[in-house]
Amino acid sequence: MDLASAKKTLKKYFGYDSFRPLQEKVIDHVLSGRDALVLMPTGGGKSICYQVPAITLSGTCIVVSPLISLMKDQVEGLVANGVRAAYLNSSLTAAQQREIETQFFHGQLDLLYISPEKLTAQHFLPFLKKVNLNLIAIDEAHCISAWGHDFRKEYTQMRFLKEQFPGVPLVALTATADKITRSDILSQMNIPEARTFIASFDRPNLSLEVRPGQKRFEQILAFIQERSETSGIIYCLSRKSTEDLAEKLQRAGLKAGAYHAGLSPKERSRIQEQFINDEVPIVCATIAFGMGIDKSNVRWIIHYNLPKNMEGYYQEIGRAGRDGVAADTLLFYSFKDVMLLRDILGQNPGTQIELQLTKLDRMQQYAESLVCRRQILLSYFGESQQTKCGNCDVCKNPPAYFDGTTIAQKALSAIYRLRQNEPASMVIDVLRGSGKKELLQKGYQQIKTYGAGRNFSLATWQHYIAQLIQTGFIDIAYNERNALKLTQQAHAVLFHNQNVDLVQFSTVKERQEKAKKLAQQQSLSAERNEALFQKLRAVRRRLAQEFGLPPYQIFSDATLLEMAKKQPLNDREIGRISGVGERKRYRYGDYFIDAILDHLSEKKGQKGTTYKLTQEMLKKGLNIQEIAQKRNLSPTTVFSHLGYLYEKGEPVDLSPYISQEEADQISRAIPYLEKPVKLKALFEYFDGKVEYHILRLGIAFYNRNHKSKEQT
Ligand code: ADP
Ligand code: ZN
């Protein structure tokens, strides 16, 4: 079996024209019978790596998968594409299981998804032995390793697969695996010789943005309103805050739900279903949400609070834009959050607290970064990227530095005079000359720098102090109620006039506004024919309900966007859209073509434009019959449109329908007839031997080529 047949499978069942570069390498490797370990980020297209060989080769592939919901989703997706796939796990009744086992036994399946429990059950091995296996795929393979973060005990009992089926290629796949986990997978699966394929973890379609965490709710509201009707997740730190935020959003008229571990399983799955089916597009969730759902059209992610570490952050934002279409991520950052997280970590001592704190530091550095955020992110995951990404807030609006020596001196001197004994909030109050009770009681109004920074707002001071911390002039003593301390560097500023460069606070604000505008321009709306896209989404929703599938299983956003742009009007054209395989074209194609036609006729709904519509359809390569059928018109009417267009000098071609000879004959006859020439009269002139539609085109030919000459 070769790559060419694999490509045919890809087109036929999935509707894609080509493999992604690493997919092709993996598939080539697997088709030649060798084992592989595949690391790709979420949305990287792991499943194609085993699904395509499974369908292309004769026999059945078993896919071991740890999550029941994920199995169901994958199998539904495959079946919708016309692939013979099924799953076996504890969610099925005994009778259902027997039915699937029978199909499997009789070689009626291309893929069987199976839970590790089922696979390792006593009675199953003899079964497996009798089936023609073409491939074994281990999904979420990091579950094998106690080092990984989702360790599953059942996953450690799969050594037998390679022992029992040495000739069947085995491919293990995961989106997260550090070096230890990787070698663990290889040794536990008993495939030490397997080749490892690692894709870049970059997700260039995800925009990255960090904003100061002031007035979060107002900012969130505006953010969502700019992206109306699209799905997104807002991650919050606590259960209560998910509920509060969801309620506030509901009061603002948005459809939002809350999701956290404190809800009953029934309630949780209800919310998940509603989200998957695009019924409730916004979910405010704790980190538990998003695991095990494959929804490809999540368009944005907001972090209401700073995540604990970069791993969690990247995994969470990774749930957006799996379809490869632009998606936006927004992180709110405030220094308060860092304090809060430190406190939380401190309350669970023992669990590698030093490591956790270091990870939090890295997260904070990311949020405060003044260089390309994607570079930081990728370098954290061991990938270096030399060029700036152009899709993060820093790249879109690079910081502008100015001489901030005086500002720094004021802040540092305030800290000095407060005996390095007060946290940032008090330092700022002193600088701004606040009349707060605590301040007055402590007598801080006597201090020389009291009120020296009145000209700046609270937010401005927070911004500058954060910079002084980042650049190493100030330290925070976490163990002394977060008091600010001066570093060696600070002394140089205070006592030796060292200069300090700061990033203008106004540029931060401008940056946000610019980024906002850019986001508006670049987001979906700019790429798509918005109105048509919305109509196609409505069709998708209706079909999803009818077929009992989540909307993204009908077609992905990427596919609908391409349809809105290319506006396919027939079977052939819709088949060329990426994501439209044979089965889906057959099942759903007409519904979408009809919606596009409706849209075009509506858009061109004014008088005279019915001709235009015919012209557009001609341009798309439809023939007269097809146009008549699509538009529910008689072919004669469509021919008269064609004639009209020709008369008006439009670039339409009559030659497929009328010969030069016929056109000349008709042109010669017309001068003998009464004006304006009636078709009926012409018909009789030729003794009924020339068809009406040819006569109509003949008149058009005459009008365009002879009439004017006659008049002059
Ligand atoms: P993963 O399992 O790695 O998270 P998926 O297999 O779900 O990723 O694929 C992510 C998205 O990319 C899906 O919408 C999938 O249909 C799409 N995709 C995968 N391979 C291709 C390809 N070769 N061409 C176009 N789209 C692809
Ligand atoms: Zn960048």
XYZ file of C-alpha atoms and ligand atoms in Angstrom:
740
model
C 0.000 0.000 0.000
C 1.387 3.396 -0.888
C 0.914 7.056 -0.147
C -1.065 7.640 -3.315
C -3.869 5.394 -2.108
C -3.665 6.993 1.317
C -4.175 10.373 -0.360
C -7.220 9.063 -2.152
C -8.624 7.907 1.157
C -7.969 11.345 2.630
C -9.890 13.057 -0.146
C -12.689 10.574 -0.369
C -13.520 10.294 3.321
C -12.247 13.504 4.843
C -12.386 15.853 1.889
C -8.836 17.148 2.345
C -6.496 17.649 -0.575
C -3.219 16.969 1.135
C -1.630 15.675 4.298
C 0.063 18.000 6.683
C 3.830 17.493 6.429
C 4.269 15.322 9.505
C 1.093 13.348 8.850
C 2.532 12.268 5.546
C 5.770 11.108 7.167
C 3.985 9.163 9.878
C 1.601 7.517 7.434
C 4.391 6.551 5.091
C 6.234 5.008 8.025
C 3.185 3.140 9.331
C 2.200 1.874 5.900
C 5.595 0.261 5.659
C 4.770 -1.712 8.798
C 6.866 0.117 11.382
C 6.029 1.452 14.864
C 5.831 5.145 15.715
C 5.437 7.604 18.543
C 3.682 10.773 17.413
C 3.725 14.055 19.313
C 1.484 16.753 17.970
C -0.264 19.663 19.668
C -4.016 19.598 20.088
C -5.539 20.331 16.725
C -2.413 19.142 14.955
C -4.265 16.343 13.218
C -3.141 13.264 15.103
C -6.144 11.134 14.316
C -5.615 11.260 10.551
C -2.249 9.553 11.185
C -3.926 6.276 12.084
C -7.394 6.691 10.589
C -6.167 6.973 7.029
C -3.915 3.875 7.150
C -6.707 2.017 8.961
C -9.130 2.690 6.120
C -6.603 2.249 3.347
C -5.165 -1.087 4.478
C -7.317 -4.193 4.482
C -8.284 -5.349 7.942
C -9.231 -3.497 11.101
C -7.383 -1.032 13.297
C -7.967 -0.979 17.047
C -7.678 2.359 18.774
C -7.150 2.381 22.516
C -8.593 5.533 24.012
C -9.060 6.489 27.661
C -12.032 8.817 27.492
C -15.504 7.557 26.702
C -16.766 10.947 25.515
C -13.828 11.336 23.164
C -14.386 7.885 21.684
C -17.992 8.644 20.973
C -17.105 11.919 19.353
C -14.432 10.399 17.129
C -16.615 7.522 16.032
C -19.531 9.843 15.247
C -17.187 11.944 13.162
C -15.904 8.929 11.257
C -19.358 7.495 10.644
C -20.519 10.885 9.368
C -17.683 10.628 6.856
C -18.821 7.199 5.748
C -16.128 5.237 7.572
C -16.988 1.900 9.173
C -16.144 2.637 12.796
C -17.527 1.698 16.205
C -16.530 1.749 19.847
C -16.553 -0.694 22.718
C -16.690 0.538 26.294
C -18.690 0.277 29.470
C -21.234 2.843 28.322
C -22.808 0.243 26.006
C -25.307 -2.420 27.031
C -24.224 -6.048 26.864
C -26.325 -6.561 23.752
C -24.792 -3.544 22.032
C -21.337 -4.807 22.888
C -22.068 -8.222 21.423
C -23.326 -6.615 18.256
C -20.116 -4.597 17.841
C -17.971 -7.603 18.677
C -19.716 -9.552 15.962
C -19.094 -6.835 13.409
C -15.478 -6.684 14.490
C -15.129 -10.436 14.284
C -16.531 -10.496 10.776
C -14.170 -7.828 9.557
C -16.932 -5.295 9.012
C -15.099 -2.466 10.721
C -12.203 -0.295 9.617
C -11.681 1.058 13.109
C -12.684 -0.192 16.522
C -12.198 2.226 19.405
C -11.799 0.416 22.671
C -11.210 1.305 26.310
C -8.101 -0.176 27.941
C -10.335 -2.076 30.391
C -12.157 -3.835 27.566
C -8.980 -4.531 25.694
C -7.286 -6.175 28.639
C -10.364 -8.151 29.707
C -9.747 -11.899 29.721
C -12.172 -12.889 27.008
C -10.972 -10.365 24.506
C -7.567 -11.668 23.489
C -8.812 -14.798 21.696
C -11.109 -12.507 19.786
C -8.288 -10.241 18.735
C -6.301 -13.251 17.635
C -8.916 -14.192 15.087
C -9.238 -10.786 13.512
C -7.111 -9.364 10.745
C -5.530 -6.411 12.533
C -3.881 -3.843 10.305
C -2.792 -1.339 12.940
C -2.844 -0.662 16.677
C -3.204 2.954 17.762
C -2.757 4.154 21.350
C -4.400 7.532 21.747
C -3.498 9.874 24.621
C -0.440 7.714 25.111
C 0.950 9.900 27.898
C -1.608 8.199 30.195
C 0.856 5.325 30.257
C 3.382 7.199 32.278
C 3.215 7.888 35.958
C 5.208 11.002 35.055
C 2.460 12.264 32.812
C -0.412 14.234 34.227
C -3.278 11.825 33.430
C -1.805 8.530 34.552
C -4.114 5.535 33.932
C -3.294 2.251 35.546
C -4.952 0.192 32.800
C -2.598 1.801 30.340
C 0.339 0.005 31.895
C -0.995 -3.408 30.967
C -0.654 -3.170 27.260
C 2.770 -4.672 26.785
C 1.073 -7.798 25.577
C -0.039 -6.081 22.385
C 3.412 -6.045 20.845
C 4.199 -9.521 22.188
C 1.039 -11.031 20.787
C 1.020 -9.056 17.538
C 4.641 -8.446 16.627
C 3.816 -8.003 12.964
C 1.162 -5.327 13.395
C 2.484 -1.742 13.402
C 1.801 0.149 16.591
C 1.450 3.898 16.777
C 1.259 5.811 20.062
C -0.021 9.396 19.964
C -0.079 12.264 22.431
C -0.183 16.038 22.676
C 1.945 16.272 25.779
C 5.034 14.345 26.577
C 8.303 15.478 27.992
C 11.408 13.374 27.573
C 10.757 11.045 30.512
C 7.208 10.374 29.438
C 8.347 9.698 25.908
C 10.836 7.049 26.855
C 8.303 5.605 29.276
C 5.813 5.185 26.464
C 8.356 3.432 24.272
C 9.441 1.005 26.965
C 6.000 0.278 28.381
C 4.503 -0.330 24.968
C 7.450 -2.534 24.210
C 8.427 -0.613 21.081
C 11.959 0.570 21.838
C 12.790 0.811 18.147
C 9.819 2.981 17.253
C 10.589 6.196 15.488
C 9.468 9.390 17.243
C 7.780 12.117 15.203
C 7.493 15.526 16.810
C 5.460 18.329 15.291
C 5.966 21.951 16.131
C 3.837 22.960 19.058
C 3.215 26.347 17.590
C -0.409 27.232 16.967
C -0.085 30.293 14.775
C -3.851 30.715 14.360
C -4.239 31.499 18.066
C -3.773 35.164 18.837
C -2.216 35.902 22.215
C -3.137 38.872 24.310
C -2.593 39.912 27.906
C -4.439 42.831 29.463
C -4.298 44.378 32.913
C -7.057 42.916 35.033
C -9.035 46.057 35.681
C -12.746 46.242 34.935
C -12.620 42.675 33.732
C -16.322 42.270 33.347
C -16.700 45.307 31.093
C -13.760 44.138 29.023
C -15.182 40.639 28.714
C -18.551 41.949 27.673
C -17.016 44.065 24.939
C -14.798 41.192 23.831
C -17.755 38.841 23.496
C -19.906 41.400 21.771
C -17.237 41.812 19.136
C -17.517 38.097 18.504
C -21.235 37.594 18.625
C -22.629 34.079 18.553
C -19.248 32.388 18.572
C -18.293 29.762 21.126
C -15.774 30.473 23.839
C -14.641 29.456 27.301
C -13.837 31.723 30.232
C -11.577 30.014 32.754
C -11.980 31.180 36.337
C -10.105 30.288 39.476
C -12.984 29.281 41.741
C -16.324 27.539 41.452
C -18.098 30.523 42.844
C -16.581 32.915 40.348
C -17.719 30.728 37.423
C -21.274 30.974 38.718
C -21.123 34.683 39.434
C -19.664 35.483 36.058
C -22.141 33.293 34.168
C -24.977 34.986 35.987
C -23.691 38.456 35.183
C -23.331 37.520 31.540
C -26.856 36.148 31.519
C -28.123 39.374 32.975
C -26.369 41.166 30.144
C -28.460 39.077 27.762
C -25.866 36.477 26.784
C -26.278 32.731 26.772
C -23.712 31.545 29.283
C -23.366 28.559 31.600
C -21.162 27.668 34.560
C -19.199 24.446 34.808
C -17.179 23.137 37.721
C -16.418 20.016 39.687
C -18.996 20.863 42.333
C -21.928 20.291 39.980
C -23.681 16.954 39.667
C -22.441 14.760 36.815
C -25.827 15.162 35.168
C -25.673 18.924 35.272
C -22.102 18.875 33.999
C -22.894 16.735 31.014
C -25.962 18.853 30.261
C -23.834 21.990 30.033
C -21.195 20.218 28.022
C -23.820 18.995 25.539
C -25.305 22.462 25.177
C -21.879 23.889 24.525
C -20.992 21.213 21.990
C -24.267 21.760 20.168
C -23.807 25.533 19.977
C -26.879 26.076 22.129
C -25.012 27.785 24.943
C -21.958 29.333 23.322
C -20.267 30.652 26.461
C -19.085 28.539 29.381
C -17.473 29.944 32.522
C -15.458 27.071 33.865
C -12.796 25.881 36.196
C -9.982 23.998 34.530
C -11.980 20.754 34.572
C -13.876 21.864 31.493
C -12.680 21.064 28.016
C -11.015 17.729 28.708
C -12.347 15.110 26.432
C -14.282 17.327 24.119
C -13.245 17.681 20.571
C -15.333 20.702 19.603
C -13.352 22.240 16.783
C -15.146 25.579 16.566
C -14.241 27.127 19.908
C -13.343 30.634 18.706
C -11.931 32.228 21.858
C -10.597 31.556 25.333
C -10.449 34.044 28.177
C -8.483 33.539 31.371
C -10.213 35.546 34.033
C -7.239 34.884 36.295
C -3.613 34.074 35.795
C -3.136 30.298 35.345
C -0.802 28.469 37.735
C 1.668 27.459 35.068
C 2.443 27.605 31.367
C 1.516 23.965 30.790
C -2.022 24.552 31.995
C -2.277 27.838 30.138
C -1.151 26.357 26.847
C -3.427 23.383 27.171
C -6.386 25.623 27.879
C -5.848 28.115 25.086
C -5.194 25.101 22.853
C -8.860 24.241 23.058
C -9.614 27.152 20.732
C -9.269 27.060 16.978
C -8.702 23.362 16.454
C -10.088 23.749 12.971
C -7.129 25.973 12.096
C -9.258 29.101 11.676
C -8.207 32.248 13.557
C -9.117 32.166 17.246
C -8.435 34.678 20.006
C -7.087 34.229 23.492
C -7.116 36.823 26.225
C -5.449 36.630 29.593
C -6.190 39.057 32.414
C -3.267 39.753 34.620
C -3.015 41.501 37.912
C -0.426 41.319 40.566
C -3.157 40.435 43.041
C -3.697 37.162 41.195
C -0.075 36.235 41.678
C -0.424 36.837 45.415
C -3.598 34.801 45.518
C -2.012 31.876 43.701
C 0.979 32.002 45.986
C -1.341 31.802 48.959
C -3.194 28.858 47.454
C 0.050 27.031 46.771
C 1.198 27.788 50.292
C -1.901 26.128 51.697
C -0.960 22.795 50.121
C 2.551 22.412 51.378
C 4.642 19.385 50.632
C 3.739 19.013 46.991
C 6.907 20.248 45.367
C 6.115 23.770 46.379
C 9.394 25.184 45.128
C 8.766 23.794 41.678
C 5.222 25.133 41.666
C 6.410 28.580 42.653
C 9.029 28.596 39.932
C 6.378 27.649 37.432
C 4.195 30.468 38.662
C 7.125 32.847 38.234
C 7.466 31.788 34.625
C 3.790 32.386 34.100
C 4.088 35.832 35.598
C 7.067 36.629 33.400
C 5.031 35.646 30.392
C 2.174 37.927 31.417
C 4.520 40.841 32.018
C 6.612 40.270 28.957
C 7.612 43.114 26.688
C 8.859 40.792 23.956
C 6.915 38.523 21.610
C 4.784 36.249 23.770
C 4.840 33.349 21.370
C 8.618 33.286 21.519
C 8.427 32.956 25.283
C 5.775 30.278 25.087
C 7.586 28.186 22.538
C 10.920 28.500 24.237
C 9.281 27.304 27.428
C 8.312 24.148 25.579
C 11.796 23.732 24.199
C 11.254 25.135 20.745
C 13.085 28.223 19.711
C 11.567 30.610 17.251
C 13.772 33.384 15.988
C 11.175 35.563 14.335
C 8.480 37.577 16.046
C 5.061 36.055 15.570
C 3.019 39.082 14.540
C -0.052 37.608 16.208
C 0.434 38.615 19.842
C -0.298 41.941 21.470
C 3.397 42.773 21.901
C 4.174 42.179 18.219
C 1.129 44.118 17.139
C 2.075 47.103 19.224
C 5.680 47.013 20.383
C 6.504 48.894 23.576
C 7.808 52.447 23.395
C 10.527 53.253 25.950
C 11.182 56.639 27.528
C 13.516 57.976 30.193
C 11.717 56.997 33.369
C 14.465 57.914 35.802
C 12.441 60.500 37.726
C 9.461 58.200 38.025
C 11.678 55.373 39.221
C 13.374 57.641 41.735
C 10.031 58.693 43.219
C 8.857 55.108 43.600
C 12.138 53.804 44.975
C 12.478 56.684 47.347
C 8.960 56.098 48.676
C 9.856 52.473 49.312
C 13.039 53.561 51.057
C 11.232 56.026 53.282
C 8.612 53.438 54.151
C 11.552 51.409 55.479
C 10.946 48.699 52.882
C 8.143 47.600 55.097
C 5.007 48.122 52.989
C 3.389 46.382 50.023
C 2.848 47.972 46.625
C -0.645 49.185 47.449
C 0.607 51.340 50.328
C 3.569 52.616 48.337
C 1.201 53.790 45.641
C -1.177 55.354 48.162
C 1.705 57.335 49.574
C 2.880 58.412 46.128
C -0.616 59.546 45.228
C -1.140 61.344 48.542
C -4.115 59.253 49.578
C -6.075 60.108 52.726
C -6.736 56.500 53.712
C -7.161 55.846 57.405
C -4.395 53.291 57.748
C -1.961 55.602 55.989
C -2.808 58.570 58.191
C -2.676 56.449 61.338
C 0.797 55.348 60.459
C 1.774 58.957 59.912
C 2.893 58.402 56.335
C 1.577 61.819 55.285
C 4.756 63.184 56.865
C 6.990 61.364 54.445
C 8.806 63.491 51.910
C 7.512 61.628 48.860
C 3.901 61.810 50.074
C 1.854 63.019 47.090
C 4.903 63.254 44.827
C 3.157 61.068 42.256
C -0.299 62.642 42.261
C -0.156 63.202 38.521
C -0.463 59.460 37.787
C -3.489 57.237 38.171
C -3.483 54.118 40.311
C -3.293 51.942 37.186
C -0.345 53.918 35.875
C 1.591 53.463 39.082
C 0.778 49.771 39.191
C 2.126 49.486 35.710
C 5.390 51.299 36.477
C 5.989 49.443 39.729
C 5.384 46.126 37.973
C 8.034 47.135 35.441
C 10.496 48.045 38.167
C 9.925 44.618 39.675
C 10.397 42.882 36.346
C 13.549 44.754 35.553
C 15.056 43.941 38.927
C 14.934 47.245 40.845
C 12.412 46.002 43.360
C 11.928 42.660 45.073
C 8.838 41.396 46.795
C 9.242 39.801 50.208
C 6.499 37.243 50.072
C 7.179 36.231 53.615
C 6.773 39.812 54.926
C 3.243 40.593 53.780
C 4.594 41.263 50.284
C 6.604 44.266 51.366
C 8.593 45.902 48.560
C 12.379 45.817 48.963
C 15.096 47.693 47.144
C 17.712 45.751 45.242
C 21.350 46.629 44.666
C 20.332 48.099 41.330
C 17.829 50.378 43.081
C 20.597 51.902 45.139
C 22.398 52.858 41.970
C 19.303 54.728 40.858
C 18.687 56.439 44.175
C 22.218 57.365 45.047
C 24.255 57.283 41.836
C 21.825 58.718 39.324
C 21.603 55.623 37.195
C 19.100 56.011 34.368
C 15.987 53.863 34.084
C 14.072 53.199 30.881
C 10.396 52.497 31.223
C 7.651 51.540 28.817
C 5.062 54.247 28.528
C 1.805 53.314 30.154
C -0.144 55.080 27.419
C 1.385 52.754 24.854
C 0.000 49.843 26.789
C -3.448 51.336 26.503
C -2.988 52.267 22.886
C -1.696 48.828 22.286
C -4.889 47.358 23.619
C -7.016 49.601 21.480
C -4.978 48.928 18.407
C -5.035 45.229 19.141
C -8.770 45.433 19.553
C -9.179 47.077 16.187
C -6.833 44.632 14.566
C -8.695 41.779 16.139
C -11.895 43.114 14.714
C -10.410 43.385 11.287
C -8.590 40.140 11.342
C -11.097 38.044 13.153
C -13.479 35.889 11.270
C -15.627 38.749 10.100
C -12.978 40.121 7.797
C -12.203 36.807 6.238
C -15.671 35.758 5.616
C -18.674 36.782 3.767
C -20.336 37.372 7.094
C -23.986 37.227 6.119
C -23.602 34.093 4.089
C -21.455 32.458 6.738
C -24.216 33.033 9.271
C -26.738 31.483 6.915
C -24.535 28.457 6.417
C -24.187 28.148 10.166
C -27.960 28.129 10.454
C -28.172 25.318 7.904
C -25.513 23.450 9.849
C -27.444 23.873 13.079
C -30.619 22.561 11.483
C -28.859 19.539 10.003
C -27.106 18.887 13.309
C -30.455 18.684 15.049
C -31.901 16.521 12.328
C -29.007 14.062 12.343
C -28.435 14.213 16.089
C -24.822 15.346 15.747
C -22.883 18.304 17.109
C -22.736 21.058 14.472
C -18.970 20.821 13.999
C -19.410 17.187 13.020
C -21.543 18.279 10.071
C -18.850 20.651 8.779
C -16.137 22.588 10.582
C -16.023 26.386 10.703
C -13.074 26.216 8.331
C -15.195 24.390 5.784
C -18.121 26.805 6.124
C -15.792 29.785 5.774
C -14.398 28.389 2.581
C -17.915 27.805 1.293
C -18.906 31.362 2.131
C -15.906 32.588 0.215
C -15.969 30.333 -2.822
C -19.736 29.966 -3.002
C -19.941 26.564 -4.660
C -23.127 26.112 -6.679
C -22.925 22.521 -7.777
C -21.843 19.120 -6.666
C -18.476 19.266 -8.293
C -17.573 22.591 -6.757
C -18.718 21.767 -3.295
C -16.663 18.597 -3.476
C -13.564 20.743 -3.913
C -14.068 22.539 -0.608
C -11.656 21.289 2.038
C -13.506 19.082 4.510
C -16.195 17.901 2.111
C -15.678 14.200 1.538
C -17.915 12.000 -0.589
C -20.332 11.020 2.118
C -20.885 14.523 3.384
C -21.191 15.926 -0.102
C -23.878 13.405 -0.830
C -25.698 13.896 2.465
C -25.449 17.604 3.117
C -24.133 19.207 -0.072
C -27.468 20.261 -1.545
C -28.626 21.981 1.621
C -25.610 24.241 1.544
C -25.781 24.845 -2.204
C -29.409 25.878 -1.795
C -28.535 28.280 0.978
C -25.849 29.853 -1.206
C -28.283 30.192 -4.088
C -30.885 31.746 -1.826
C -28.294 34.120 -0.565
C -27.228 35.126 -4.051
C -30.757 35.671 -5.283
C -31.587 37.657 -2.171
C -28.520 39.783 -2.541
C -29.269 40.376 -6.183
C -32.971 40.520 -5.451
C -33.643 43.826 -7.198
C -35.093 44.093 -10.685
C -32.878 42.966 -13.497
C -30.611 40.976 -11.281
C -32.136 37.600 -11.926
C -29.974 37.773 -15.064
C -26.932 38.438 -12.956
C -27.615 35.385 -10.905
C -27.803 33.270 -14.017
C -24.566 34.830 -15.131
C -22.841 34.004 -11.868
C -23.979 30.456 -12.092
C -22.712 30.240 -15.649
C -19.380 31.539 -14.464
C -19.327 28.823 -11.853
C -19.583 26.295 -14.668
C -23.207 25.215 -14.314
C -24.999 24.343 -17.508
C -28.452 25.596 -18.455
C -30.188 22.469 -17.183
C -28.468 22.689 -13.834
C -29.270 26.379 -13.471
C -32.905 25.786 -14.340
C -33.099 23.039 -11.789
C -31.355 24.965 -9.039
C -33.396 28.079 -9.610
C -36.620 26.294 -10.232
C -37.053 27.968 -13.616
C -37.805 26.506 -17.032
C -34.790 26.038 -19.292
C -36.409 28.420 -21.768
C -36.361 31.162 -19.148
C -32.714 30.530 -18.478
C -31.980 30.687 -22.208
C -33.736 34.005 -22.354
C -31.475 35.212 -19.536
C -28.527 34.062 -21.538
C -29.806 35.952 -24.568
C -30.379 39.081 -22.528
C -26.885 38.982 -21.102
C -25.420 38.533 -24.562
C -27.352 41.488 -25.926
C -26.056 43.665 -23.137
C -22.534 42.864 -24.178
C -21.771 40.618 -21.204
C -19.003 38.082 -21.763
C -21.212 35.015 -22.112
C -20.618 32.327 -24.670
C -23.520 31.273 -26.874
C -21.586 28.794 -28.973
C -22.466 25.676 -26.974
C -26.139 26.312 -27.705
C -26.345 27.839 -31.171
C -24.163 27.342 -34.236
C -22.838 30.223 -36.301
C -24.901 28.982 -39.167
C -28.121 29.068 -37.162
C -27.297 32.528 -35.852
C -26.692 33.837 -39.376
C -29.899 32.288 -40.669
C -31.929 33.897 -37.924
C -30.189 37.229 -38.413
C -31.112 37.163 -42.082
C -34.743 36.429 -41.286
C -35.325 39.133 -38.692
C -35.412 42.150 -41.071
C -38.427 40.602 -42.768
C -40.484 40.433 -39.611
C -42.545 42.951 -37.739
C -40.745 44.804 -34.906
C -40.323 44.041 -32.135
C -39.688 40.526 -33.263
C -41.862 37.924 -31.591
C -40.518 34.445 -30.976
C -43.732 32.939 -32.205
C -43.413 34.759 -35.535
C -39.854 33.528 -35.959
C -40.906 30.028 -35.035
C -43.498 30.062 -37.791
C -41.077 31.647 -40.228
C -38.891 28.558 -39.892
C -41.894 26.251 -40.098
C -41.459 25.110 -36.492
C -38.168 23.455 -37.371
C -35.981 25.539 -35.076
C -36.375 25.256 -31.325
C -37.501 28.233 -29.276
C -34.365 28.559 -27.243
C -32.230 28.707 -30.378
C -34.474 31.376 -31.785
C -34.148 33.380 -28.603
C -30.380 33.232 -28.797
C -30.537 34.055 -32.495
C -32.408 37.264 -31.708
C -29.788 38.116 -29.116
C -27.081 37.511 -31.677
C -28.834 39.782 -34.130
C -29.404 42.516 -31.558
C -25.806 42.607 -30.534
C -24.150 42.223 -33.905
C -26.506 43.622 -36.556
C -29.108 45.866 -35.019
C -26.859 48.826 -34.382
C -25.550 48.691 -37.929
C -29.073 48.696 -39.223
C -29.922 51.830 -37.275
C -26.909 53.829 -38.324
P -5.816 16.338 17.234
O -6.460 14.995 17.437
O -4.348 16.269 17.023
O -6.220 17.344 18.257
P -7.524 16.427 14.995
O -7.198 15.118 14.436
O -8.802 16.612 15.737
O -6.327 16.931 15.882
O -7.435 17.488 13.809
C -7.611 18.872 14.046
C -8.349 19.529 12.904
O -7.558 19.562 11.721
C -9.611 18.779 12.525
O -10.628 19.732 12.249
C -9.198 17.997 11.308
O -10.295 17.673 10.519
C -8.232 18.961 10.638
N -7.247 18.275 9.775
C -6.480 17.213 10.108
N -5.697 16.861 9.079
C -5.946 17.719 8.058
C -5.436 17.885 6.712
N -4.520 17.071 6.221
N -5.951 18.889 5.980
C -6.891 19.709 6.483
N -7.407 19.610 7.721
C -6.943 18.635 8.516
Zn 4.474 37.893 18.937
